[in-house]
Each structure stands twice: as C-alpha cells, then as structure tokens.
XYZ file of C-alpha atoms in Angstrom:
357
model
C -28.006 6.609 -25.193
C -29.331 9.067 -27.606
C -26.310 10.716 -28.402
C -25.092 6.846 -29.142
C -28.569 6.485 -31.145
C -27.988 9.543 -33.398
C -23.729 8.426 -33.708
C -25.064 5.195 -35.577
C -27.044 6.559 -37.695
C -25.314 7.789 -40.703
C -24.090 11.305 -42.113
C -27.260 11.893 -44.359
C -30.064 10.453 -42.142
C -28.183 13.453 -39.384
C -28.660 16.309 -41.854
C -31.935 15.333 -42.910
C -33.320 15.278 -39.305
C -31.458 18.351 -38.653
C -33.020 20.183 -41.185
C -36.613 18.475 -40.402
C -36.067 19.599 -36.634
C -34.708 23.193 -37.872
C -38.073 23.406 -40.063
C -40.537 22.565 -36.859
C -38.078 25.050 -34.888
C -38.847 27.931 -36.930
C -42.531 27.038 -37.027
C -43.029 26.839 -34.061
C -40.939 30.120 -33.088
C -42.754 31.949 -35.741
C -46.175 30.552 -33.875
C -44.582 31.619 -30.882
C -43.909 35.159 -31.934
C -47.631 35.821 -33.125
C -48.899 34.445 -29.641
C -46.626 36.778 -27.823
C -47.321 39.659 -30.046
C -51.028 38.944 -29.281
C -50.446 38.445 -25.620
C -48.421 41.769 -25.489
C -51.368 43.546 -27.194
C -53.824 42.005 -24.360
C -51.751 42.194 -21.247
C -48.486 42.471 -20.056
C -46.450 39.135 -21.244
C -45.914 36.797 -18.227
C -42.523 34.693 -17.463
C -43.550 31.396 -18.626
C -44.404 33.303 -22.011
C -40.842 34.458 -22.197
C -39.729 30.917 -21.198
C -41.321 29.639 -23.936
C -39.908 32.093 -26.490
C -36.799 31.499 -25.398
C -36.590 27.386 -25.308
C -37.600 27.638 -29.183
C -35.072 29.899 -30.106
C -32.806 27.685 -28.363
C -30.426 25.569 -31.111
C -32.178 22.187 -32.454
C -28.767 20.352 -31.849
C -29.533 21.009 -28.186
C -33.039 19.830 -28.382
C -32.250 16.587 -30.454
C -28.686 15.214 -28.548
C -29.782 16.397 -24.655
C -32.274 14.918 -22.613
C -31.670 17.136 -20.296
C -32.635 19.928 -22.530
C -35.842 18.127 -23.466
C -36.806 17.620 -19.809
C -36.062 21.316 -18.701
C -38.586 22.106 -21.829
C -41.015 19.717 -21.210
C -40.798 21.115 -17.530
C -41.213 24.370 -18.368
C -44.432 23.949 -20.516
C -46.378 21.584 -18.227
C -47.559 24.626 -16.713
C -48.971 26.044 -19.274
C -52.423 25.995 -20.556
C -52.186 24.751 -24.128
C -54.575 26.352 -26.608
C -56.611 24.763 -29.179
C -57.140 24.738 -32.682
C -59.838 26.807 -33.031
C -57.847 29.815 -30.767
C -54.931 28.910 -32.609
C -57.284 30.130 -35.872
C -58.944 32.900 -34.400
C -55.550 34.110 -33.382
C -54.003 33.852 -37.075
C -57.089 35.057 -38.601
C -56.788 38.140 -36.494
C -53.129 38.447 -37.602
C -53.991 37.957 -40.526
C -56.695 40.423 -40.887
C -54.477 43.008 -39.054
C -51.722 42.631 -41.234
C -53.644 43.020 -44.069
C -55.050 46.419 -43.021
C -51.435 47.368 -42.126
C -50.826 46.484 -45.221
C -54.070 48.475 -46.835
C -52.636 51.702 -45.101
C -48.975 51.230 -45.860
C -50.878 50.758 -49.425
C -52.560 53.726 -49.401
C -49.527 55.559 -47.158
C -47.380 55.143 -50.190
C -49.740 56.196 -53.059
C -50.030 59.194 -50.741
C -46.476 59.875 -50.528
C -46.344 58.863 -54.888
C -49.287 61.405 -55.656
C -46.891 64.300 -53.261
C -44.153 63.195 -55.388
C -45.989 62.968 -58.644
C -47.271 66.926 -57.182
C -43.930 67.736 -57.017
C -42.583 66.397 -59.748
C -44.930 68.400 -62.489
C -44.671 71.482 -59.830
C -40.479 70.889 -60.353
C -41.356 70.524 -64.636
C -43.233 73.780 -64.692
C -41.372 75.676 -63.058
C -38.011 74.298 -65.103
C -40.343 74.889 -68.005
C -40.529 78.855 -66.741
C -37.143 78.780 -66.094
C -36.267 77.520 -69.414
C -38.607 80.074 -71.202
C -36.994 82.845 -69.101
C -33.387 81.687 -70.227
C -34.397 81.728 -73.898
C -36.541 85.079 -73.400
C -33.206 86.625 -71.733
C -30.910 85.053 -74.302
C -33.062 86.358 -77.087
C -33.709 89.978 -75.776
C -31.420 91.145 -73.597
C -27.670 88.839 -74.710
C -28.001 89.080 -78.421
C -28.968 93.047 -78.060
C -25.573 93.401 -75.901
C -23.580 91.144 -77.796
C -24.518 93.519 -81.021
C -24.004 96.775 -78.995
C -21.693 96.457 -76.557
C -21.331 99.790 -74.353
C -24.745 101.398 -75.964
C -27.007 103.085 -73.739
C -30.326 101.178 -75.213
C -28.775 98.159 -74.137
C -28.488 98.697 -70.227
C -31.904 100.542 -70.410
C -33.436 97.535 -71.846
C -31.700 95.116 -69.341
C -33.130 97.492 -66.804
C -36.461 97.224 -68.386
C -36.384 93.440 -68.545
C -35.218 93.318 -64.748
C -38.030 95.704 -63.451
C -40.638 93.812 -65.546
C -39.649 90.607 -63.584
C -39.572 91.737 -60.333
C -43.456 93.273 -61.270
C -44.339 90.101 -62.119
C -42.372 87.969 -59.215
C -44.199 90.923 -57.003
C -47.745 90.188 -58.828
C -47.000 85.906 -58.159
C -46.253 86.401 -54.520
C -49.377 88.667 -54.158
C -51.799 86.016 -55.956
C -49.848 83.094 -53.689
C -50.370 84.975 -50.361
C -54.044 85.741 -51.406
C -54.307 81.996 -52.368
C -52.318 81.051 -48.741
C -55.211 83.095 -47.327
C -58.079 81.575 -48.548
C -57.040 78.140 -47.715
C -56.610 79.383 -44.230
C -59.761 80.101 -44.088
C -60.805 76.686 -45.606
C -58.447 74.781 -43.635
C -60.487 76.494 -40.253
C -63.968 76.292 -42.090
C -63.112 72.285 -42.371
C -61.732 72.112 -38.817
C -64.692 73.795 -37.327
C -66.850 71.649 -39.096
C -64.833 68.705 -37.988
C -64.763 69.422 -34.347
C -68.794 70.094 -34.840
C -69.068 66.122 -36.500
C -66.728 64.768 -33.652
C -69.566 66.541 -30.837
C -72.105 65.152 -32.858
C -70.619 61.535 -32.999
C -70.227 61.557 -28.989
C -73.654 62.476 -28.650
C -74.490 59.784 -31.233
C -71.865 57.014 -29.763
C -73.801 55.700 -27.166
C -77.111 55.432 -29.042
C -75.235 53.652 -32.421
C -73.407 51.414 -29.905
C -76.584 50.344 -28.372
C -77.652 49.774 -31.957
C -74.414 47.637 -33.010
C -75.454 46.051 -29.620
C -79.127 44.799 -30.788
C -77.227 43.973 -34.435
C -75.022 41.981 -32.780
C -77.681 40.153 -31.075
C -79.818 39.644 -33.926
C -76.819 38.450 -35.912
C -75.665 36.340 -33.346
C -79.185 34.802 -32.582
C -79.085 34.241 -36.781
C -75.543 32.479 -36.280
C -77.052 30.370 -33.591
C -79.727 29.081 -36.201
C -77.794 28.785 -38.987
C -75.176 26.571 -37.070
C -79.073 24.573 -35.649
C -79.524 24.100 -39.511
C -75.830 23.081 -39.954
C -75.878 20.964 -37.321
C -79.322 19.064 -38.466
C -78.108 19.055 -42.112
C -74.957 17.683 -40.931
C -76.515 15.098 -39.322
C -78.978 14.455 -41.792
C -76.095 14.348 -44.395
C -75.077 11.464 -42.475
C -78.451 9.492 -42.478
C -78.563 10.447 -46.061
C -74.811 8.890 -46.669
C -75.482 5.512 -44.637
C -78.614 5.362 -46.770
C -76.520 5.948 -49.529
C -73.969 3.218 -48.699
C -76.893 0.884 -47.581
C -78.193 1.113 -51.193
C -74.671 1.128 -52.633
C -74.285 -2.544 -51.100
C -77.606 -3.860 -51.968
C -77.171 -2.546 -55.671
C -73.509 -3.872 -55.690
C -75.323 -7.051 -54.262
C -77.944 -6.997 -57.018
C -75.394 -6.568 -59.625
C -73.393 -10.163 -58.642
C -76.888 -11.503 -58.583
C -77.743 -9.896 -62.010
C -74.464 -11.474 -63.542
C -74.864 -14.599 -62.094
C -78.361 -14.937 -63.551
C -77.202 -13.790 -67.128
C -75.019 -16.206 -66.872
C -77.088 -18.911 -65.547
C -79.850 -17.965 -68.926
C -76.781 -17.776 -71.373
C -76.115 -21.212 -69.899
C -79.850 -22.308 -70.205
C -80.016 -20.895 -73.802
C -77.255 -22.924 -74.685
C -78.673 -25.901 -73.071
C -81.906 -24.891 -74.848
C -80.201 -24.795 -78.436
C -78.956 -28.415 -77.571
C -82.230 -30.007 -76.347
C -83.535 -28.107 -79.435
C -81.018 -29.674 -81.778
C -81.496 -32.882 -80.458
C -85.046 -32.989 -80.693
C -85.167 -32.049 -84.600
C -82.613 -35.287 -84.544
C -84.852 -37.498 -82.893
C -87.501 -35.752 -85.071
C -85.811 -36.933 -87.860
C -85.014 -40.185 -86.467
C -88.717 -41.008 -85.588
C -89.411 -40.006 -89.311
C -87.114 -42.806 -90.311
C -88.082 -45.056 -87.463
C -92.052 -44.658 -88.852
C -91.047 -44.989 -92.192
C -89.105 -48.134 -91.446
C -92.244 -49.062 -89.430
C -94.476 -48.583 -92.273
C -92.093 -50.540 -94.918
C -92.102 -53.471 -91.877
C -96.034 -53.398 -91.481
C -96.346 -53.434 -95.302
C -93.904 -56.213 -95.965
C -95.759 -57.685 -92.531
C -99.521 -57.368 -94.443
C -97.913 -58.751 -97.732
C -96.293 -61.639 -96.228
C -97.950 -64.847 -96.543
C -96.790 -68.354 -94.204
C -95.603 -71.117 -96.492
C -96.792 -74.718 -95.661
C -95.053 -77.056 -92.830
C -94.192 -79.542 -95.112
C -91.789 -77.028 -97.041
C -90.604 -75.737 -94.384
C -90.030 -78.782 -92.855
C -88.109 -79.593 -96.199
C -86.040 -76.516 -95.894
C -85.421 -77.035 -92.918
C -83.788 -80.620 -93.532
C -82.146 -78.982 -96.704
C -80.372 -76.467 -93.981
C -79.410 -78.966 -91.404
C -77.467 -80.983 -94.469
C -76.331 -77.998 -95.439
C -74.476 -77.403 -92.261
C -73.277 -81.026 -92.059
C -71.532 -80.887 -95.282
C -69.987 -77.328 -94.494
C -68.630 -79.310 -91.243
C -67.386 -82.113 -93.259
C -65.718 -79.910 -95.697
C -64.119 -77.592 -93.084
C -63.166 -80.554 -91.944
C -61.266 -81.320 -95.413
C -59.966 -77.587 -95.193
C -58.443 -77.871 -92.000
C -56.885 -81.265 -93.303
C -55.879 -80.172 -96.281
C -54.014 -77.186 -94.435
C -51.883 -79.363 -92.276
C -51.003 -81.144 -95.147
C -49.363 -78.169 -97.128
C -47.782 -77.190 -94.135
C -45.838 -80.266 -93.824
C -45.207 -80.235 -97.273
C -43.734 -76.594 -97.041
C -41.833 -77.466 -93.981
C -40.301 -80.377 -96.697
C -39.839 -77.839 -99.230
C -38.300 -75.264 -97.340
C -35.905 -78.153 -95.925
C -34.933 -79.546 -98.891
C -34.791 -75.969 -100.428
C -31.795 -75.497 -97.002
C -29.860 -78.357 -97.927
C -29.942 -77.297 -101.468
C -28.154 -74.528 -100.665
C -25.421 -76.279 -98.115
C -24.675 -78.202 -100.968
C-alpha cells in the first residue's frame, strides 16, 4: 500500500520528500554519532547502540517504501531508553565545549608550529645573509686577486690566509654554540628539577584543594539552588503579574468602548443641545411677536368702543340684503352663462356649416 501511496504521488512531491527524509537522516546520524562518541568515552558501546547507528545510516528509500524496514527499526529502538531534552543539551554543550578546546589547542598547536617556522625562517635569512656576505667577501678578496695574478705566490698565500681565518672563526662559533648547548643543559635540568619539586608539592596539595573545590562546589551549588527558589518565585510571580496585566488590559479595553460610547452619546447631546437652544431663541422671538401682537390687540381692545343696537341692528339688515342681492345676481350670472353658451354652441355651428358650404 505504501509503495502504491508514494507511485501516485507525482515526480516532484518524490524528490522533495526524499530530500526532506535525507535531511532528518543525516540529523539524526550526526546526533547519533555524538551520542556514541559520548557513550564510547563513558563505557564500552553496547549492541543496541550499534543497532542504532547502523539503522540511520541505512538508505532513506528503505525507510520511506518498506514497512518492514520501519518495523525492524521501530523494533529495535523500543528497547531503548530515550533521553530527554535537557541530556540531549548537556550532551551537545559538552561537545561543544570540548570541541572548542580542541579547537583552542589545535589553535595554539599551530601558532606553535608558525612561531618554529617563523624561528626558522629568520635563522634560514641570516645565515643566507652570512653566506651571501662570505660569497661577496671571497669574490672581492680572494677571485679578483687571482683573476689579476694568476700563478703568483701572494695569491695562494692569501687564499690560504682567507681559508685558515674561516676555519678560526667556524672553530670560535662551534665553541660559543657548545658552551651555549651547555648552559641550557643545565637550565633545561634546573627547570625539570624544579618541575618534579611543583608536581610533589601539588600531590601533597591535591587532596586538600579538592576538598576545597568540594566545599566550593557546595556553596555554589547551595547558591544555584536559591537562585533557581528566586527564579522559580519570580517566575511565578511574573505570571500573577501578567494575568494582572491582562485583567487590567480588558477592563481598560472595556473602559475605552465605554469612553467612546459616552463621547458619542455627549456629541449627540450637544447637538441636541444646539437644537433645543436654537429653537428656544425661535420661540423667544416668536413670544416677542406673540406679546407684541398681544399688546397691539389689548390696545385696539382698550380703544374700542361698542356701537348702539339700533345700528347694528341696521347693519345688520344692510348685510342680510346684501347677501340676497349677491344671490339674486349670481343667480343672473349663472343665467347669463348658459345663455352664451348656447349662443356659442350656435355660433360655432353656424361657423361649421359655413365652412361645408
């Protein structure tokens, strides 16, 4: 079924899981190789250690398209005892630190093995410096004196000369280097004695420094017990500190909404305000008119006088005809209007057969 599972899927999805699986492969065999180097270093490596190595070096093709593969691997490491994170870090921490001190001596191994070289370098350019002044010396005494008398007597004795002076002074180096040699004999055994006197010493002074590094390492430990206390508690009171945080996160988040809902609510009074405010100074001024009209009224009220009931009664008679003969002469109107109706109806059919005609 899997081998069907990985034939649908297609060409690119393949290589990109192969190269995903080949990446955790080598992770995990380079994890592997640091816990067996560390086993080695702490006891002899055990079979299922060995096992383990060698299932991750086995191919990822095998591990992807063969359950049987899987279940021999997942056999094999059930009986192990896996570790956990914090070994896992110790462990690379102490790789780490170790390979940086192997590091630190290849370091200072190589600026060792520079500064010999570096020695033996200006060692090589004094003495080709020598050499060089000898050449010239020889050219300039002894070859341009034989060149100009060839077969003179003066000529061999000064070669002579020249030769015997050397060998004094070759004789006179080798004397001064053996004397030199000697001396740092004597050094070298001065240092050695007092090295094999600081190595009695330290054995005598182990124990009692050990017991020392002992109580230190008590004291410090006791110290790493209360600092991780005062972790712990600030850890923990980090915690209060970030619920009470969040507590007054929500209620400020809460006042906020409640603080733009009001300013809304009072820019929605003031504007109601500014319209009751308007409309008052309008019925302001309309109670100014309304009194002033009042005042005109109550004036023309205390100036008016009743006329007599015979007058009025007059008037009143005068009115009543009044309306009678407005009656009598819509009367006429209305009359009169039906009459120049039918006469236009006349017109306008006599003004038709005009035309026919």
């Amino acid at each position: 079924m899997a081998e069907r599972g990985l034939a649908a899927l297609p060409l690119p999805q393949l290589r990109a899981q192969l190269r995903e699986a080949r990446h955790a492969n080598a992770l995990l065999r380079t994890e592997a190789e640091m816990f067996e180097k560390w086993y080695h270093k702490m006891e002899p490596c055990g079979p299922s250690l060995r096992l383990l190595s060698e299932t991750l070096d086995a191919p990822p093709e095998l591990t992807q398209t063969r359950g049987r593969y899987k279940s021999k691997l997942h056999g094999a490491t059930d009986y192990f005892v896996g570790l956990t994170v914090e070994q896992k870090c110790e462990l690379a921490e102490r790789e780490l630190t170790e390979m940086k001190d192997e590091i630190q001596r290849m370091k200072e191994d190589s600026e060792q093995t520079l500064q010999n070289f570096e020695a033996v370098i200006e060692e090589a350019d004094v003495w080709w410096t020598d050499v060089k002044k000898a050449i010239s010396d020889f050219e300039k005494d002894i070859i341009s004196t034989i060149s100009s008398k060839k077969g003179s007597i003066v000529a061999s004795e000064k070669l002579l000369r020249y030769m015997e002076e050397k060998n004094r002074q070759r004789d006179l180096l080798r004397e001064k280097l053996r004397l030199k040699n000697y001396l740092l004999k004597g050094y070298k055994k001065k240092l050695q004695q007092q090295l094999r006197q600081k190595e009695q010493m330290g054995e005598t002074l182990r124990e009692v420094r050990l017991q020392q590094l002992q109580v230190r390492n008590a004291q410090y430990q006791e110290k790493i017990d209360e600092k991780n206390q005062e972790l712990l508690q600030l850890k923990l009171t980090s915690g209060k500190t970030v619920q009470v945080l969040n507590f007054y996160k929500r209620k400020l988040q809460d006042a906020l909404v409640t603080s733009t809902s009001l300013m809304k609510g009072i820019c929605q009074r003031k504007e109601l305000l500014g319209k009751i405010e308007r409309e008052a100074a309008l019925v302001e001024e309309q109670r100014a008119e309304a009194e002033s009209v009042n005042w005109q009224l109550r004036k023309q009220l205390s100036d008016y006088s009743v006329p007599p009931v015979l007058s009025y009664v007059q008037k009143k008679m005068a009115v009543t005809d009044l309306e009678n003969s407005l009656k009598a002469w819509e009367r006429k109107v209305a009359v009169a209007e039906m009459s120049l109706q039918s006469y236009r109806r006349a017109w306008n059919q006599v003004k038709m057969s005009g035309n026919q005609h």
